[in-house]
Short mmCIF file of C-alpha atoms and ligand atoms in Angstrom, two decimals:
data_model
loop_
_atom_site.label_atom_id
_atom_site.label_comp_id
_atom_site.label_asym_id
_atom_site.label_seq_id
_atom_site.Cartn_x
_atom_site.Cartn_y
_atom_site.Cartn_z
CA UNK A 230 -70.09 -49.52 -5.04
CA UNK A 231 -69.39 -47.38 -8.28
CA UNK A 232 -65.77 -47.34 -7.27
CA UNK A 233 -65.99 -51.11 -8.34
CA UNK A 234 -66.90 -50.63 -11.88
CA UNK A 235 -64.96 -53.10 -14.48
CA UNK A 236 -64.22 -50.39 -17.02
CA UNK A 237 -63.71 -53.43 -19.32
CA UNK A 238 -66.44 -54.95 -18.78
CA UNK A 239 -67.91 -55.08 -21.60
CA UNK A 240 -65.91 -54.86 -24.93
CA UNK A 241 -65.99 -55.07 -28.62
CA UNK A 242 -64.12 -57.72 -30.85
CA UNK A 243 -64.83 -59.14 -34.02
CA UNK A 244 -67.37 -61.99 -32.43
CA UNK A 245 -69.19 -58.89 -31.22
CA UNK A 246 -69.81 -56.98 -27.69
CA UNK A 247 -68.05 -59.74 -24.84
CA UNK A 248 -68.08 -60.06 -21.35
CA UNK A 249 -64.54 -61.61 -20.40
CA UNK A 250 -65.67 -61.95 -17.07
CA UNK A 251 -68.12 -64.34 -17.52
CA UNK A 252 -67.07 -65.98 -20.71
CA UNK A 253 -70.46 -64.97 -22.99
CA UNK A 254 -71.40 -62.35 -25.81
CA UNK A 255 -74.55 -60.42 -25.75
CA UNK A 256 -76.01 -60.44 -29.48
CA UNK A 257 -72.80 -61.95 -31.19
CA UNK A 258 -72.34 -61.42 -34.61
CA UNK A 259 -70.55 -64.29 -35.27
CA UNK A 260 -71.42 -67.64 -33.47
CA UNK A 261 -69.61 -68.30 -30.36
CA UNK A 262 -70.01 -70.99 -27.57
CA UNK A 263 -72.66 -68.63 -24.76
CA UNK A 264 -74.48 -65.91 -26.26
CA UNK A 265 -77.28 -64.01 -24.61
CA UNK A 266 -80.11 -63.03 -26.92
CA UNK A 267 -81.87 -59.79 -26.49
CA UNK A 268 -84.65 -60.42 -29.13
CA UNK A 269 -85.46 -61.80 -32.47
CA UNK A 270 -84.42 -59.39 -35.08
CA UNK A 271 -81.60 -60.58 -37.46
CA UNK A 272 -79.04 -58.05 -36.37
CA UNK A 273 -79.59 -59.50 -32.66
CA UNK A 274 -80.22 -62.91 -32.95
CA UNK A 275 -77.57 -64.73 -35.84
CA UNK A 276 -78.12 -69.02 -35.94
CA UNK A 277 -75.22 -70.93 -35.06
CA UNK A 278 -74.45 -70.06 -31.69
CA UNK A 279 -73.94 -73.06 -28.95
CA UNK A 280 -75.47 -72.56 -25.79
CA UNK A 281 -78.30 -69.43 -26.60
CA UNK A 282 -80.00 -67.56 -23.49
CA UNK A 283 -82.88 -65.78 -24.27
CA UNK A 284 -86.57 -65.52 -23.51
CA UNK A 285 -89.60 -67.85 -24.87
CA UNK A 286 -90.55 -65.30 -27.67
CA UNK A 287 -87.14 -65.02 -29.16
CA UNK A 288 -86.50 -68.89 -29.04
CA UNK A 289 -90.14 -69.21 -30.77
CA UNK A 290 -88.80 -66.31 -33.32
CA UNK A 291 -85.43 -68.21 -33.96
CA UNK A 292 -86.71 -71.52 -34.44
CA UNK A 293 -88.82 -69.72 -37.33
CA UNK A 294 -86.23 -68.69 -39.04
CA UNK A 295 -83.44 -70.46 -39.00
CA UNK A 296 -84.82 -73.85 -37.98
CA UNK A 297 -82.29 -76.55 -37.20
CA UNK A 298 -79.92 -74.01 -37.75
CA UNK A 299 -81.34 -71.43 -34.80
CA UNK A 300 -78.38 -72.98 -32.21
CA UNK A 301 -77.36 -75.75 -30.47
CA UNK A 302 -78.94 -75.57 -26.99
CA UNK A 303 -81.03 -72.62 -26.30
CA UNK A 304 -81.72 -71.47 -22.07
CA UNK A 305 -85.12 -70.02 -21.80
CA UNK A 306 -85.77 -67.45 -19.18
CA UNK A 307 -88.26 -65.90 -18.11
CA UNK A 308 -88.43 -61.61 -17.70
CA UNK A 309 -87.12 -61.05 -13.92
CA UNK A 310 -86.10 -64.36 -13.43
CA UNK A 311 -82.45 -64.62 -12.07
CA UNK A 312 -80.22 -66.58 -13.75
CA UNK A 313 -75.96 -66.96 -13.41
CA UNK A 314 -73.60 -67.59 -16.01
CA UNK A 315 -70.12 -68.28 -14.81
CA UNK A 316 -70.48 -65.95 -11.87
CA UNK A 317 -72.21 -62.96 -13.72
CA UNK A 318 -75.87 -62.54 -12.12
CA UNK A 319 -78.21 -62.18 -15.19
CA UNK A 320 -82.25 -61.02 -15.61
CA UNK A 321 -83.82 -60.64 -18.65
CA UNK A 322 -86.21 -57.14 -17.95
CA UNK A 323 -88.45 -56.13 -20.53
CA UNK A 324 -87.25 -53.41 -23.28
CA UNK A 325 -91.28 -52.97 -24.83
CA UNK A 326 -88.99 -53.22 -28.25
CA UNK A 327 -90.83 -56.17 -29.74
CA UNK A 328 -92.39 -59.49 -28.95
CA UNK A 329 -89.69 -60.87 -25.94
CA UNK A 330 -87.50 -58.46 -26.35
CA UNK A 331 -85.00 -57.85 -23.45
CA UNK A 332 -82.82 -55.62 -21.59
CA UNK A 333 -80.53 -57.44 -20.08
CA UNK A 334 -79.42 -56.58 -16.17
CA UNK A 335 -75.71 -58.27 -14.91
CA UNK A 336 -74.93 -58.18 -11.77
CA UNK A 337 -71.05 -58.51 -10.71
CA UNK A 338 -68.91 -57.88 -8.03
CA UNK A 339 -71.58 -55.68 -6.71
CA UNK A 340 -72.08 -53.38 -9.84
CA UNK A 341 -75.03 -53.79 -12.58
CA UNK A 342 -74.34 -53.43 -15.71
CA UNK A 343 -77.87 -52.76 -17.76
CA UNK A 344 -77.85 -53.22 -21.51
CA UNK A 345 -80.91 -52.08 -23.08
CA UNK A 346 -80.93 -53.98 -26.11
CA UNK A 347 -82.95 -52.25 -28.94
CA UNK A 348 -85.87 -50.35 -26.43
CA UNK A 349 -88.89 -48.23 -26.69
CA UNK A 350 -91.37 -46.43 -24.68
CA UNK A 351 -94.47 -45.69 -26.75
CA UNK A 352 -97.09 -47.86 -26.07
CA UNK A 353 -97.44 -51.00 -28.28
CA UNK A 354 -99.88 -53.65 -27.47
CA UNK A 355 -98.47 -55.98 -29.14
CA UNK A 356 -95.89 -56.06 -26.97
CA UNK A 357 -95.06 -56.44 -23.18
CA UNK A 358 -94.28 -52.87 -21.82
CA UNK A 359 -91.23 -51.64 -21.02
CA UNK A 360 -89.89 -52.19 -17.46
CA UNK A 361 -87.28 -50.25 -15.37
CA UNK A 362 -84.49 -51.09 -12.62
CA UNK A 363 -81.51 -49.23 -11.62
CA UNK A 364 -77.93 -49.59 -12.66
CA UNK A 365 -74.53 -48.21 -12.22
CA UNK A 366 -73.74 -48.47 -15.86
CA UNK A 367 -76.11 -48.15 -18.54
CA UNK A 368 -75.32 -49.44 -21.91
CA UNK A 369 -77.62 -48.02 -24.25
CA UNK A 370 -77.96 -48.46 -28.49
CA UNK A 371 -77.46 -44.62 -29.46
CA UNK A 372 -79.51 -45.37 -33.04
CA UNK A 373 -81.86 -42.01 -32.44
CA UNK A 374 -79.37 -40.76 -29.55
CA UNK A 375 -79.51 -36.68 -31.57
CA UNK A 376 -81.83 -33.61 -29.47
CA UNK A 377 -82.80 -33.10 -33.34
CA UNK A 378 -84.52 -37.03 -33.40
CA UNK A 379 -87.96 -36.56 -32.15
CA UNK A 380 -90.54 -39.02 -33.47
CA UNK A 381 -94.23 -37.86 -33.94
CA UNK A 382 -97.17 -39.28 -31.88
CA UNK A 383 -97.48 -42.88 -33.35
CA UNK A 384 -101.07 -42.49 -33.58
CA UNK A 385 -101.10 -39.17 -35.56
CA UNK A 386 -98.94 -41.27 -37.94
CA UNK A 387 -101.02 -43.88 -38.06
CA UNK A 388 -104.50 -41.65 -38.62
CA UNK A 389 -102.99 -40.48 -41.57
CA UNK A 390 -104.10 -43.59 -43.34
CA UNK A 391 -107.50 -42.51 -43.07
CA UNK A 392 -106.65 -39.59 -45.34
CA UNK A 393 -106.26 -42.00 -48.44
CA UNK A 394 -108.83 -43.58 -50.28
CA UNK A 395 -106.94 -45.08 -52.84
CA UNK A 396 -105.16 -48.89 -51.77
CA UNK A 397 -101.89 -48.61 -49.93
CA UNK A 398 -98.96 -50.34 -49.97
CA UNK A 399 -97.09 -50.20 -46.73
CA UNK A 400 -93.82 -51.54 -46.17
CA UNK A 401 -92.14 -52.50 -43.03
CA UNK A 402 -90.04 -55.27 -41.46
CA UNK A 403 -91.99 -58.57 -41.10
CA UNK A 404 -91.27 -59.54 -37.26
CA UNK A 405 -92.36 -57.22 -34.47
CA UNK A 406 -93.01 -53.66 -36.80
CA UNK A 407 -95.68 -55.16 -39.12
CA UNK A 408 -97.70 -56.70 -36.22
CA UNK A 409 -98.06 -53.22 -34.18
CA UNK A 410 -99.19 -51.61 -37.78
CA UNK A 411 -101.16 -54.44 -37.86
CA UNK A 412 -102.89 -54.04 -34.28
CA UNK A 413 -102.96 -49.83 -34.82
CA UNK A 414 -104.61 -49.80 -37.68
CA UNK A 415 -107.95 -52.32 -36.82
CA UNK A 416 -107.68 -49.84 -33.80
CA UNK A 417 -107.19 -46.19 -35.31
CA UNK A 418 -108.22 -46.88 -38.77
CA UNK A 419 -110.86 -49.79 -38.45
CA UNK A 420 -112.20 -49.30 -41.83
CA UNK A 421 -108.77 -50.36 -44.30
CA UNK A 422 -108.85 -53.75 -44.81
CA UNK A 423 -105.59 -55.68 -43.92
CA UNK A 424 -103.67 -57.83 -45.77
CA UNK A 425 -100.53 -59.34 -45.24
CA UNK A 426 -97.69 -60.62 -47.31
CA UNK A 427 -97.32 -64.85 -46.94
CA UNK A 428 -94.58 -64.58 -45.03
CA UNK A 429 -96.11 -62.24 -42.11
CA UNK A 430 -98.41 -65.45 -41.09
CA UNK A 431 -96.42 -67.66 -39.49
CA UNK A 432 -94.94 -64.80 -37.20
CA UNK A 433 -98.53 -63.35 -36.41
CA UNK A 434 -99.34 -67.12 -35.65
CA UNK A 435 -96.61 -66.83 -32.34
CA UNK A 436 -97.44 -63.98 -31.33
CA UNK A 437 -101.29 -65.75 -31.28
CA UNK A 438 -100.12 -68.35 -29.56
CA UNK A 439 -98.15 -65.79 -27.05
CA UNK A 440 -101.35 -64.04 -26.11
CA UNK A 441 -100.70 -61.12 -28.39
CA UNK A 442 -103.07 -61.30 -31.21
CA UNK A 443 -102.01 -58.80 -33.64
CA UNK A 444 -105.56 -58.16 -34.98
CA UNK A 445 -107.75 -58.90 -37.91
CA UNK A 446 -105.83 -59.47 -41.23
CA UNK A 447 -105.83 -62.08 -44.20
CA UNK A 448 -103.23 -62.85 -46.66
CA UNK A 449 -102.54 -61.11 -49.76
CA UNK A 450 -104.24 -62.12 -52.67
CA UNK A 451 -103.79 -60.07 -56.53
CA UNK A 452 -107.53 -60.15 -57.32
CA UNK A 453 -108.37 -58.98 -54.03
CA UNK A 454 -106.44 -55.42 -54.41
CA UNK A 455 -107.79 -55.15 -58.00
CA UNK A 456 -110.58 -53.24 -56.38
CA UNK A 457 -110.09 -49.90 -54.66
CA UNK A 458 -111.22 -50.55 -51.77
CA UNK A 459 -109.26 -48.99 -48.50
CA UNK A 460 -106.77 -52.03 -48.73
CA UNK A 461 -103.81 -51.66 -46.89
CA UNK A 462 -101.03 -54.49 -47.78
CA UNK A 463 -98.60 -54.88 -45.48
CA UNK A 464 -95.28 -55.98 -46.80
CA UNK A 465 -91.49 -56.91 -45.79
CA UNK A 466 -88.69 -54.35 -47.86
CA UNK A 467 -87.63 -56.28 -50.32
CA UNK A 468 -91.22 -56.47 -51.65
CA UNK A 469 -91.87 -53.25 -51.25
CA UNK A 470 -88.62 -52.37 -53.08
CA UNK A 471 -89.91 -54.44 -56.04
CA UNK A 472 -93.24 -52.60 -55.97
CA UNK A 473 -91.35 -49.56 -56.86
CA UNK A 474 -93.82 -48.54 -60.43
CA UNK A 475 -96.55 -50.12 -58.74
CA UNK A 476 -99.74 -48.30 -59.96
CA UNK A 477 -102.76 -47.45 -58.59
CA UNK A 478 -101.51 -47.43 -54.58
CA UNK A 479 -100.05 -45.22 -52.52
CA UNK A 480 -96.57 -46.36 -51.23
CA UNK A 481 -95.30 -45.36 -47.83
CA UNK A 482 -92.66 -47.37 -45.49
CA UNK A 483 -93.00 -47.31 -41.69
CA UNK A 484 -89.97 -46.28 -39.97
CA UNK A 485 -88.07 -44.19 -38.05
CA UNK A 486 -85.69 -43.77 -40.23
CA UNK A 487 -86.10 -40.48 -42.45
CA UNK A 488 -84.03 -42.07 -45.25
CA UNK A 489 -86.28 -45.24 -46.14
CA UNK A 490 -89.46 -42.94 -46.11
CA UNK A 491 -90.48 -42.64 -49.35
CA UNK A 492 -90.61 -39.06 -50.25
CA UNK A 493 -90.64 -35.84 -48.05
CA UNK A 494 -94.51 -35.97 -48.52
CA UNK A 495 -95.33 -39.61 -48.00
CA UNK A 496 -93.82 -40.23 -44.64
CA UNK A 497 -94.91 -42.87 -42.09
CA UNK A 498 -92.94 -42.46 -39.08
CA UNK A 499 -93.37 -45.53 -36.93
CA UNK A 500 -90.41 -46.16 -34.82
CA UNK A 501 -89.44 -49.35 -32.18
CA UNK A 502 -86.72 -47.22 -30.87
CA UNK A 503 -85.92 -44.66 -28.58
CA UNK A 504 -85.45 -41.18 -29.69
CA UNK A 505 -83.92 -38.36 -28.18
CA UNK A 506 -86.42 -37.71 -25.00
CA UNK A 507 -86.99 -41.32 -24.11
CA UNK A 508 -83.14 -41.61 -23.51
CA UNK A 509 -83.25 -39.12 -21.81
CA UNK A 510 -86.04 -40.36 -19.82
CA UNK A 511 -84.78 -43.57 -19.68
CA UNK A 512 -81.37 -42.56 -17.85
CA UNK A 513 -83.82 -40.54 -14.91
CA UNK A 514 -85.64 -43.44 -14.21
CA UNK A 515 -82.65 -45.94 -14.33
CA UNK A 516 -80.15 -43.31 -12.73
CA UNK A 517 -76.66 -44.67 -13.94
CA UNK A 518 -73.40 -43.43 -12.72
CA UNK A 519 -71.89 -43.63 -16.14
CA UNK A 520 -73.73 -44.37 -19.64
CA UNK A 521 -71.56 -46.77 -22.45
CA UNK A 522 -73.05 -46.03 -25.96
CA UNK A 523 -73.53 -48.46 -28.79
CA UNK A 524 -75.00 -48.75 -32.14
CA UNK A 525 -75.31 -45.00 -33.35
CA UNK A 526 -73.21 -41.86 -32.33
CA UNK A 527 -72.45 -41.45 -28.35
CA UNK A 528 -71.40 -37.84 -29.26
CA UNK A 529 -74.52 -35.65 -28.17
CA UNK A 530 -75.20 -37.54 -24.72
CA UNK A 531 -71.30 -37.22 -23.95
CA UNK A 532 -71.93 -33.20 -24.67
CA UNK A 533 -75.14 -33.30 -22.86
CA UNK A 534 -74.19 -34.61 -19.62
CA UNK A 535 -70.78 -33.16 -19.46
CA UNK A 536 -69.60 -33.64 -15.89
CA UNK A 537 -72.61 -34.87 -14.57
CA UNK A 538 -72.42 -38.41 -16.15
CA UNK A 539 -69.82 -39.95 -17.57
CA UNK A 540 -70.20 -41.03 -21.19
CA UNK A 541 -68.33 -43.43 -22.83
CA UNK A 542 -68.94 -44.62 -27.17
CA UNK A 543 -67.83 -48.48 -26.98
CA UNK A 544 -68.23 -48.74 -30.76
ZN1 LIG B 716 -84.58 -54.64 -32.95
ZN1 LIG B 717 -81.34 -53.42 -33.59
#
């Protein structure tokens, strides 16, 4: 069947990544008339579009945001639940990224196509795990795609917080990341205190509602961290950005990103994507025939496989 591949397709314009063959986008950057939805997170999922498939959690996520606004008639589906648009065989299979995120599996002229979407593998319970299935092409974001990318144990990270007495301020993106810090810490640091900025509510209050309860927290309030008390206050980067001469509390951003940790010493590294092992676990268990990189540099798989896959950078 691999003889059948459509090198083409799959390609870049300036809407975003297309499939000509059957007439939709997957994560547009621009709004166009069928765009397919692989989660919630801004640089995924842009209002505006016309017909919108995605799953239940990144509809719910959507409407949050952008409200009227979120697109004009959205197609729900349901992980491993087949669904066609013009001609192209399409399933939504879990990518354990975030709350509904997908990988999403198209099936044409006999050849599946599998784009992961953003995807992890730790364990994150405030997500659905992540699920496999084969493909002949895998087309895989390349954000951590470097054999000198490793992230730390999670956990480890996390326990660190028990090392500081003094209130924290912890910075990290509102929808998906603050929830699992939210869930890890009642679990591996049960004795900080939790609060959350305003804005974090609302999305913890899906998730509820999706039967993944982040875990005890309450909203910020000033007097509250007045006291040192093992407070940890969760909050989205801009807020944390304006905290900069904050006094008094220990600053540290969860990320995977070595650049927006806050000094060499004060490092939380929390990621949601893969890093350099889990692709490579990820292409043993899904076994393409060629990989297509996106989103980050393509250049170390393409030297790492050499003959034995072929490796193609669509961006
Ligand atoms: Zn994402
Ligand atoms: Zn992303």
């Amino acid at each position: 069947m691999t003889n059948d591949i459509i090198e083409d397709f799959l390609s870049f314009n300036p809407n975003g990544l297309y499939c000509k063959y059957g007439d939709f986008y997957i994560d547009p950057v621009q709004p166009v008339a069928n765009a397919v939805i692989s989660h919630a997170h801004a640089d995924h999922a842009i209002p505006g579009n016309t017909n919108i498939y995605c799953t239940e959690a990144t509809h719910a996520f959507m409407k949050l945001r952008y409200g009227k606004n979120a697109g004009k008639a959205f197609n729900i589906a349901a992980y491993n639940s087949n669904f066609n648009i013009r001609g192209v065989a399409i399933t939504f299979i879990s990518a354990g990224h975030m709350l509904g995120s997908a990988q999403v599996l198209m099936e044409y002229s006999g050849v599946k196509y599998l784009y992961t979407g953003d995807y992890k593998l730790q364990p994150d319970a405030t997500c659905e795990p992540i699920e496999w299935g084969n493909a002949d092409i895998l087309i895989t974001e390349s954000t951590f795609a470097d054999p000198a990318i490793l992230h730390p144990d999670p956990v480890a990270e996390i326990k660190k917080l028990n090392d500081i007495k003094s209130n924290i301020l912890l910075g990290a993106y509102g929808l998906g990341k603050s929830q699992r810090l939210i869930n890890m810490i009642n679990e591996h640091a049960p004795q900080k205190k939790i609060l959350v900025h305003h804005r974090i509510m609302p999305i913890n209050a899906i998730y509820e509602k999706m039967g993944f309860a982040p875990g005890k927290c309450q909203i910020y309030g000033r007097k509250l961290m007045k006291n040192q008390e093992e407070f940890v206050y969760i909050v989205p980067p801009f807020t944390f950005d304006s905290y900069i001469k904050a006094t008094g509390v220990k600053r540290l951003f969860a990320s995977g990103w070595k650049n927006l940790q806050v000094n060499l010493q004060d490092t939380l590294f929390i990621s949601d994507h893969v890093d350099w092992n889990d692709i490579l676990q990820a292409i043993s268990h899904i076994k393409p025939t060629q990989i297509w990189t996106l989103h980050g540099n393509g250049m170390h798989l393409k030297k790492y496989f050499g003959d034995d896959i072929f490796v193609k950078i669509l961006n």
